[in-house]
Coordinates of C-alpha atoms and ligand atoms in Angstrom, one line a residue:
X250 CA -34.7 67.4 -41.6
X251 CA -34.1 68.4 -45.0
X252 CA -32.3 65.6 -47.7
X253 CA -30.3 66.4 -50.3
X254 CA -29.5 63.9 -53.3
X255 CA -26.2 64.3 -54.2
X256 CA -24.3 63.8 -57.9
X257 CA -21.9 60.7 -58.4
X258 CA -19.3 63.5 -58.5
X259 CA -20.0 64.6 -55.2
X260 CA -20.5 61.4 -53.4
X261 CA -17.2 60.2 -54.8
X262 CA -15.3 63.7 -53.4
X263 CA -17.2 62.4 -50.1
X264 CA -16.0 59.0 -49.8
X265 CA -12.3 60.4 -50.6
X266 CA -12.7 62.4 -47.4
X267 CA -13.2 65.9 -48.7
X268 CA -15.3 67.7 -45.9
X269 CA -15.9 71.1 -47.6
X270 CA -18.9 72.0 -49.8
X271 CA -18.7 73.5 -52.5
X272 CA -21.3 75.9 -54.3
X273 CA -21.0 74.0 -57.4
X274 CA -21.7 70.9 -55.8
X275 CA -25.2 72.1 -54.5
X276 CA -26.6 74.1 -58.0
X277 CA -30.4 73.9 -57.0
X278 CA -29.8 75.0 -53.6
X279 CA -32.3 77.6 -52.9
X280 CA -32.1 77.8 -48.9
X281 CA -28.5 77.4 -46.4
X282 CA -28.2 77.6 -43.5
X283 CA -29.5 74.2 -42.5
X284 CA -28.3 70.9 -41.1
X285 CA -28.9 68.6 -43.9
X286 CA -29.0 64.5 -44.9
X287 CA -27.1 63.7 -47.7
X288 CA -28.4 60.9 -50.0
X289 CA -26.5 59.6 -53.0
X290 CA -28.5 59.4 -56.3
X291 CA -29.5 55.4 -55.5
X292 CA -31.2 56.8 -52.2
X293 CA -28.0 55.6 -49.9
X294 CA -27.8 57.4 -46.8
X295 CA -24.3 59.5 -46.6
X296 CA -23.8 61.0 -43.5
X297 CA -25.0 64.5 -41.9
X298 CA -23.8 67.7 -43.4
X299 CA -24.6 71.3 -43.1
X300 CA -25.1 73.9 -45.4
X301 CA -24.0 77.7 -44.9
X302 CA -22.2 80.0 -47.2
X303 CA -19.0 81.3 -46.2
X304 CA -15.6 82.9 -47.3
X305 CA -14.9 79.8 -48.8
X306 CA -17.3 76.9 -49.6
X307 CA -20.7 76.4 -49.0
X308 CA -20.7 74.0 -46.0
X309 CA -18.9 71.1 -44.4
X310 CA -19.9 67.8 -44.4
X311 CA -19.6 66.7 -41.1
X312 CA -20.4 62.7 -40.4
X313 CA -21.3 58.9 -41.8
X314 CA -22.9 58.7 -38.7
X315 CA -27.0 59.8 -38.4
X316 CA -26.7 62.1 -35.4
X317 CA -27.8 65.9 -34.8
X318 CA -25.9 69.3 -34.4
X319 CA -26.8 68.8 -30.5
X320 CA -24.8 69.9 -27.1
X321 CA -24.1 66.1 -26.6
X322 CA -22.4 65.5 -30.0
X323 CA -19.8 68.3 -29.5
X324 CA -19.1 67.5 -26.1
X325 CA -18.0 64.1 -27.6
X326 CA -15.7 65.6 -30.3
X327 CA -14.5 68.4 -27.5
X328 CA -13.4 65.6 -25.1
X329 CA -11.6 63.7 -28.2
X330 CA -9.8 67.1 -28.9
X331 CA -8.9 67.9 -25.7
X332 CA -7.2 64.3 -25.3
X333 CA -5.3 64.7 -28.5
X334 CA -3.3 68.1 -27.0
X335 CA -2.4 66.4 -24.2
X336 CA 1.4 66.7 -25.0
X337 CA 0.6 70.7 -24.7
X338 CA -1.3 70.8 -21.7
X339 CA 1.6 68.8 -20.2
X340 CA 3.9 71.1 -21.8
X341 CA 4.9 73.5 -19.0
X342 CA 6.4 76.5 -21.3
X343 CA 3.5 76.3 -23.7
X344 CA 0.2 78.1 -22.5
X345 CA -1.3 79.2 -25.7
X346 CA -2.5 76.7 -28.6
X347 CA -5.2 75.6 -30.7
X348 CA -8.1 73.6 -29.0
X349 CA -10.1 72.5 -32.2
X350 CA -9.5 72.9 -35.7
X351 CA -12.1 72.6 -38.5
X352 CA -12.9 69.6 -39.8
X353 CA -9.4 68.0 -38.5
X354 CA -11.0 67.8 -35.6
X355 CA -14.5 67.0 -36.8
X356 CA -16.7 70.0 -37.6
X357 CA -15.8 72.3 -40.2
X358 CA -16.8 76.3 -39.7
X359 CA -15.2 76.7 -36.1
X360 CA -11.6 76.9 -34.5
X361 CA -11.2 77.0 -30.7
X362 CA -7.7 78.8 -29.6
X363 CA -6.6 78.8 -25.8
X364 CA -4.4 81.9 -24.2
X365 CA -3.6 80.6 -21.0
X366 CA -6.7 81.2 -18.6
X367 CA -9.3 82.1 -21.7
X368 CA -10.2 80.6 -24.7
X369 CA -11.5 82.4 -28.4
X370 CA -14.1 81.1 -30.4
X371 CA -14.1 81.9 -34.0
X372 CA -17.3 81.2 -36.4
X373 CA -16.8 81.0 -39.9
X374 CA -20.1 81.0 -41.1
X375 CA -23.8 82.2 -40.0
X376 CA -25.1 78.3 -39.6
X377 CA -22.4 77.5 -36.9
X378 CA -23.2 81.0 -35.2
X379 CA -26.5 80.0 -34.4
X380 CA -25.9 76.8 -32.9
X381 CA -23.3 78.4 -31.0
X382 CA -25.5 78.4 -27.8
X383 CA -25.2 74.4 -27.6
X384 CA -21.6 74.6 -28.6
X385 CA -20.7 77.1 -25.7
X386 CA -22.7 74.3 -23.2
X387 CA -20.9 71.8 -24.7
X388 CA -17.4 73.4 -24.2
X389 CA -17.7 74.8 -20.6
X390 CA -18.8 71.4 -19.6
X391 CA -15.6 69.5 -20.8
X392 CA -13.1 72.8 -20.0
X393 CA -14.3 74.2 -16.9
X394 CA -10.8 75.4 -16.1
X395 CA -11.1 77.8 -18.7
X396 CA -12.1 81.4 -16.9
X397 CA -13.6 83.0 -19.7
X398 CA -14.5 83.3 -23.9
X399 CA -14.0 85.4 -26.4
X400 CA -15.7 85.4 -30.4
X401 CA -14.5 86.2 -33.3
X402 CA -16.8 86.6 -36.5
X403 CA -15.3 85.6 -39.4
X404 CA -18.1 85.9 -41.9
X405 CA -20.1 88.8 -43.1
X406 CA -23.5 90.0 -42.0
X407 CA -22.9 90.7 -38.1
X408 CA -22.5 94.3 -37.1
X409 CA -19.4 93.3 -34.8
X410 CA -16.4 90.7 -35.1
X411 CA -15.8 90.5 -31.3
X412 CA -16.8 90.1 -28.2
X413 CA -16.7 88.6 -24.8
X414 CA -18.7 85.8 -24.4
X415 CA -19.1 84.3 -20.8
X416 CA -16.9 83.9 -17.5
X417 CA -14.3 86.1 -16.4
X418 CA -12.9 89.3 -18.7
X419 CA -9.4 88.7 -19.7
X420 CA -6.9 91.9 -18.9
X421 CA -6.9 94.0 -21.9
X422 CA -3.5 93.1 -22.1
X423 CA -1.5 90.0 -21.1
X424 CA 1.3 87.8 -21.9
X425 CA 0.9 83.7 -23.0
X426 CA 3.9 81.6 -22.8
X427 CA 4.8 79.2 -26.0
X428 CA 8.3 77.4 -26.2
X429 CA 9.7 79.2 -22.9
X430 CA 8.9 82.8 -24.4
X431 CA 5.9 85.4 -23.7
X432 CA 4.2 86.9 -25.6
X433 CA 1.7 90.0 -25.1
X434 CA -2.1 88.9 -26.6
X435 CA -5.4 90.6 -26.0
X436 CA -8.3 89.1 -26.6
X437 CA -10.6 91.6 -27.3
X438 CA -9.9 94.1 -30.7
X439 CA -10.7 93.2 -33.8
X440 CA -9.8 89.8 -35.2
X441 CA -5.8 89.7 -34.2
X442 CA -5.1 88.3 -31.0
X443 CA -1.5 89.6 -31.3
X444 CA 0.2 86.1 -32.2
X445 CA -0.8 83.3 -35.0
X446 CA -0.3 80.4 -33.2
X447 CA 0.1 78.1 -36.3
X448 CA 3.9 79.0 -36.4
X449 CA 5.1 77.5 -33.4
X450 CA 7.5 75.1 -34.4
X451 CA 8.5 77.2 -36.8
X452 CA 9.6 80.3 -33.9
X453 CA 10.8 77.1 -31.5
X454 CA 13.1 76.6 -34.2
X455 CA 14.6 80.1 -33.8
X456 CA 14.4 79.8 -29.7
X457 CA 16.5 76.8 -30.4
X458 CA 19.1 78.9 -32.0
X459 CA 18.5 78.7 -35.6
X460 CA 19.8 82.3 -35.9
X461 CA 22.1 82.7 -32.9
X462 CA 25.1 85.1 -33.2
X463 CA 23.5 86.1 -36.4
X464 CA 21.5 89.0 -37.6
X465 CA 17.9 88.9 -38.8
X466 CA 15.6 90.4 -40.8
X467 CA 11.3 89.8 -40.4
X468 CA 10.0 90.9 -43.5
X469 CA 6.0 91.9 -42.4
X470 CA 6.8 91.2 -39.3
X471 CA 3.0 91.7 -37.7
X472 CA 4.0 92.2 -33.7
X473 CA 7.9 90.6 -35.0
X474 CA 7.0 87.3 -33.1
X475 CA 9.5 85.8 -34.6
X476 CA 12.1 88.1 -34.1
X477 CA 11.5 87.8 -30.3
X478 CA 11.9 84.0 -30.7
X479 CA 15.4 84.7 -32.5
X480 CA 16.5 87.6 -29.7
X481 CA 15.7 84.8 -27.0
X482 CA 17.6 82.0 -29.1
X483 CA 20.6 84.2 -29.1
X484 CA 20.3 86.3 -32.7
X485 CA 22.7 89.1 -32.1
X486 CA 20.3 91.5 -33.6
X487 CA 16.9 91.8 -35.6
X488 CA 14.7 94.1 -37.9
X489 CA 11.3 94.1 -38.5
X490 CA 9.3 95.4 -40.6
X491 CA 5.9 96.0 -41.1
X492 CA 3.8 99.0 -42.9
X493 CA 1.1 98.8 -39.9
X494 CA 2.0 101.5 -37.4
X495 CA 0.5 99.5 -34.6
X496 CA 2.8 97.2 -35.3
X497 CA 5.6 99.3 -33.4
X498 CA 4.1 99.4 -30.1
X499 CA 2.6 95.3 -30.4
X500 CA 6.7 94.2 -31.1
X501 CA 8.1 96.6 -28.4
X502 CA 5.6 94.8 -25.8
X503 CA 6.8 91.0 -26.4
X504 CA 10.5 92.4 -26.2
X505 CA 9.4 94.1 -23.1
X506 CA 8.0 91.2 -21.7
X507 CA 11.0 89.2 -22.2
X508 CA 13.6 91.7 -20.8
X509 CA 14.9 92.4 -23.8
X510 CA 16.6 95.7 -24.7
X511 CA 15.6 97.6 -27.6
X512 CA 18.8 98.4 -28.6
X513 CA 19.8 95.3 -30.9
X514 CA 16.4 95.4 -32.2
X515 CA 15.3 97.6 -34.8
X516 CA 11.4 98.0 -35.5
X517 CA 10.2 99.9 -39.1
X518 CA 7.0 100.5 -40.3
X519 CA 7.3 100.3 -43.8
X520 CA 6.9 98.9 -47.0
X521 CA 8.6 95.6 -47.4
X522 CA 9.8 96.7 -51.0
X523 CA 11.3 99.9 -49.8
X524 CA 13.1 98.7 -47.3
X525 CA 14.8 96.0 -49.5
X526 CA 15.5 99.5 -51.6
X527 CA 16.7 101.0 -48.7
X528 CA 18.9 98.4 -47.3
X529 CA 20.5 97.8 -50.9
X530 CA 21.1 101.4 -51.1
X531 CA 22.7 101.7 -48.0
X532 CA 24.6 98.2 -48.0
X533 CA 22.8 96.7 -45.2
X534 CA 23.3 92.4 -45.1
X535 CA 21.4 90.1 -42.7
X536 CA 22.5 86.2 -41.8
X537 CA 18.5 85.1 -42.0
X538 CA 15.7 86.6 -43.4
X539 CA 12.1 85.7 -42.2
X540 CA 9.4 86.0 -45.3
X541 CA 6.1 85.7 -44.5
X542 CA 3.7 88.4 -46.2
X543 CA -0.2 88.0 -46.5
X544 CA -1.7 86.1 -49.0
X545 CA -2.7 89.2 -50.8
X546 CA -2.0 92.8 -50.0
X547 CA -2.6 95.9 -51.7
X548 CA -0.6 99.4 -51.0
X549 CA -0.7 102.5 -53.0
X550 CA 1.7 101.6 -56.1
X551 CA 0.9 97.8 -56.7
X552 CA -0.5 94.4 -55.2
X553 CA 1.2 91.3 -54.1
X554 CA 0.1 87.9 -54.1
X555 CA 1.5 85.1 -52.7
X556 CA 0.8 83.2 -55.6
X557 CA 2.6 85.4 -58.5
X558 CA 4.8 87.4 -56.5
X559 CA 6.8 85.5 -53.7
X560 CA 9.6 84.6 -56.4
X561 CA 10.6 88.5 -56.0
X562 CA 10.4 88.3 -52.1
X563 CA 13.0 85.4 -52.8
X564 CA 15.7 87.2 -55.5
X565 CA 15.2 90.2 -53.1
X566 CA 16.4 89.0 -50.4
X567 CA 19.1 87.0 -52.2
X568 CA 20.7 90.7 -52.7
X569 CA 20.7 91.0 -49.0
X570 CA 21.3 88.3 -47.7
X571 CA 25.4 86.9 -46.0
X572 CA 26.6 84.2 -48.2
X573 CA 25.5 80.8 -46.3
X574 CA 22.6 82.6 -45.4
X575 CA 18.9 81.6 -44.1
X576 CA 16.5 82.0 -45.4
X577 CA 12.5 80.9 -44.3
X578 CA 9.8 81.4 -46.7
X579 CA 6.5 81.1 -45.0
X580 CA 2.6 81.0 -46.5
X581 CA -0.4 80.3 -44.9
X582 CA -2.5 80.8 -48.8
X583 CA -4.9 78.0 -49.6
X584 CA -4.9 78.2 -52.5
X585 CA -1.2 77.8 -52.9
X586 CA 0.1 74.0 -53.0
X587 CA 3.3 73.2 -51.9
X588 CA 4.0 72.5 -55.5
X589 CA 3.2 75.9 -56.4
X590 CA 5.1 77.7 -53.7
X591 CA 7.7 76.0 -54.5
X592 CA 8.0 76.8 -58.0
X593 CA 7.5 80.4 -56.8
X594 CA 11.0 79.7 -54.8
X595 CA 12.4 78.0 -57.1
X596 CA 11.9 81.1 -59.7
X597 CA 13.4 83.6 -57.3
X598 CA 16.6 81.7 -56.9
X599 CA 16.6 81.7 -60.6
X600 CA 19.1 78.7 -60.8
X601 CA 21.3 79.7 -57.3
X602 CA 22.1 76.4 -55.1
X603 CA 20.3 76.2 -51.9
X604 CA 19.6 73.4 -49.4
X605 CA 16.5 72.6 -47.4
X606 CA 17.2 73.0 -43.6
X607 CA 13.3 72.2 -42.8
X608 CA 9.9 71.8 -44.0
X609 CA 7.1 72.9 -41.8
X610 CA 2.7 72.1 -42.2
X611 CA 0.9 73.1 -39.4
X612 CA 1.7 72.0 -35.9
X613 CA -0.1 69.2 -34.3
X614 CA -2.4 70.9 -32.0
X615 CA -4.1 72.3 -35.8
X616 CA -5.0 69.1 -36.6
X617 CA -6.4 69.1 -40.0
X618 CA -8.3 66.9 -42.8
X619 CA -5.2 64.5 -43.7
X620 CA -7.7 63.9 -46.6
X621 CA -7.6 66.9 -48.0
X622 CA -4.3 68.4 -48.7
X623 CA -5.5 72.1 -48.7
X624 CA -6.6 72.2 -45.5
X625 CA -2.8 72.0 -44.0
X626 CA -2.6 75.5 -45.5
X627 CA 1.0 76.4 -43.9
X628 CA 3.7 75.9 -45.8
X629 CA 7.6 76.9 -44.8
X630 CA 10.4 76.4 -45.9
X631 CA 13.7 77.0 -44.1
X632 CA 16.7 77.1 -46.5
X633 CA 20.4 77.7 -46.5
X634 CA 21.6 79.2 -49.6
X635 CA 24.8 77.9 -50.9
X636 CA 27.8 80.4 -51.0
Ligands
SAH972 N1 4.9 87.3 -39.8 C1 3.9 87.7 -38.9 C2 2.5 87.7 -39.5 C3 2.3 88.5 -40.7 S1 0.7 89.0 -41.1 C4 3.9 86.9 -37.6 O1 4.6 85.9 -37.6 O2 3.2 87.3 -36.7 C5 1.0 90.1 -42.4 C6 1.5 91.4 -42.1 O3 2.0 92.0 -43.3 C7 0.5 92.4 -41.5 O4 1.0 92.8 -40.2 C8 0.5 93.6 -42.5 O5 0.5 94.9 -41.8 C9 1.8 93.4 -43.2 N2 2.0 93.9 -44.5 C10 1.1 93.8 -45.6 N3 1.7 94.3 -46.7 C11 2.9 94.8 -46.4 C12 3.9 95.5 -47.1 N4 3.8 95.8 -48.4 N5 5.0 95.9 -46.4 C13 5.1 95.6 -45.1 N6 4.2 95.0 -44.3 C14 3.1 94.6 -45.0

């Protein structure tokens, strides 16, 4: 077992509770992908980490206590996790959530998300993908109800990001309930399953009738999720909008699988910023207005990012939005604080009146690092704009 000593600086970011390496915190690092001891510079013992670059960090730290990476040890943290979602699995009109989240639930590099009958295992980094063997044994023994797993590789290096994994094959197509409503998923292309699952509470909101008898518009709206949640909480109509032509046939199949006509419920693939062109030009108003781009994106003319550019999201949609309007700003970037994004908002209302509805983090089934602020990485904010 390798040791690594430690600065002062580190060992103090340690005892605060940050789990995530950093590559500045390891400078003479020659080798990763290892399990490591971690020693503070007066040869104290600090708890077991591991070491494994990925898209960000260079490795989590893991435990105070001195145990291994073994089958054993994740059973233990599987059958914790699995206890703390025990309000979902009760939860008859909820089927899909997350089963483990990062660190939050006590080993950095992996999340575990359930859809219904099967489960998806996503590996962040080439350390955790090679103990994966042990943490597959591990997680069949404490969820033998699940029929079958899915992978999802979310670090470079591998020659494919999915697969099927063990058990049963799901459809290639089928529907997962959440807060009464279905949704289609598949399990099986590419990294999207066809729903985030972080925004629950945030679509419950609109099942509960946040937007009824109102009009909405879901800016990069992905398979327009939410606007199914609004169309089942009563929203008289919706448009969404997204420039990914897949995106068409992904929305039509969660109205479908609702019973919901088409014909209140407009679907456009396009740019975000042309269509607030568009609907200005052609005097188009919505009640609520969903915002909730990537953290960066590139097109043709220009880039957006999350953390210069959401004030123009904001004082775009103020020209089109009803007075007493809605309007939910949403980010999932990292390296945004809720400080920041809310200076962004605050920018694009350039001195307008508005008052917070709700403020949403992640749900409870992505239980994160309470320690480390960044890694409740959702952030939305659901505001009525004063007339
Ligand atoms: N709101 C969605 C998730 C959005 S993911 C949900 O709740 O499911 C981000 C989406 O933004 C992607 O589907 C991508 O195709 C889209 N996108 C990125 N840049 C865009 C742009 N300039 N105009 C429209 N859509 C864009």
């Amino acid at each position: 077992m390798n040791k690594v000593f430690v600065s002062r600086r580190v060992e103090k970011k340690l005892h605060k509770g940050q789990a995530l390496l950093e590559e500045v915190d390891f400078p003479d690092l020659s080798e990763t992908d290892q399990e490591v001891e971690l020693f503070s510079q007066r040869k104290e013992f600090l708890g077991k980490a591991y070491l494994s670059r990925q898209n960000k960090g260079i490795g989590w730290f893991v435990t105070n206590q001195n145990i291994s990476f073994k089958q054993t040890f994740f059973e233990s943290l599987f059958k914790q996790a699995k206890l703390k979602r025990s309000s979902y699995y009760q939860d008859e009109l909820t089927t899909a959530f997350r089963l483990f989240n990062q660190e939050g639930d006590g080993f950095g590099g992996m999340t575990l998300d359930l859809y219904g009958d099967y489960v998806v295992f996503s590996w962040y980094n080439s350390y955790i993908y090679g103990i994966r063997l042990e943490i597959i044994a591990a997680f069949s023994q404490v969820f033998p109800e699940v029929l079958g797993a899915y992978e999802k590789i979310r670090f470079k290096g591998l020659d494919y990001e999915s697969a099927h994994i063990y058990g049963q094959e799901a459809a290639e197509y089928f529907t997962v309930l959440e807060n009464g409503v279905l949704y289609q998923v598949f399990m099986n292309d590419g990294l999207m399953t066809g729903i985030f699952l972080d925004q629950h509470e945030v679509r419950g909101s609109l099942v509960d009738g946040l937007a009824m008898g109102k009009s909405l518009l879901n800016m990069f709206s992905y398979t327009a999720a939410f606007s199914v949640a609004a169309a089942m909480g009563g929203a008289s109509e919706t448009t969404s909008v997204d420039l990914a032509k897949r995106s068409r046939e992904l929305s039509e199949a969660h109205f479908h699988a609702n019973g919901l006509s088409l014909d209140n419920h407009r679907l456009l693939v396009m740019d975000v910023f042309e269509y607030f062109k568009y609907a200005k030009r052609k005097g188009l108003s919505y009640d609520v207005i969903v915002l909730d781009p990537p953290s960066f994106a590139r097109n043709k003319k220009q880039t957006f990012s999350v953390a210069k550019d959401y004030h123009k999201l904001i004082s775009q949609s103020l020209e089109i939005l009803n007075p007493g309007g809605i309007i939910i700003a949403s980010t999932n970037a990292a390296n945004v604080s809720r400080q920041k994004f809310t200076e962004q908002i605050d920018k694009g209302f350039a001195g307008r009146k508005y008052q917070v509805l709700h403020k949403y983090g992640l749900p409870a089934d992505f239980v994160y690092n309470e320690k480390d602020e960044s890694s409740n990485y959702l952030k939305v904010i659901t505001m009525k704009v004063s007339k």
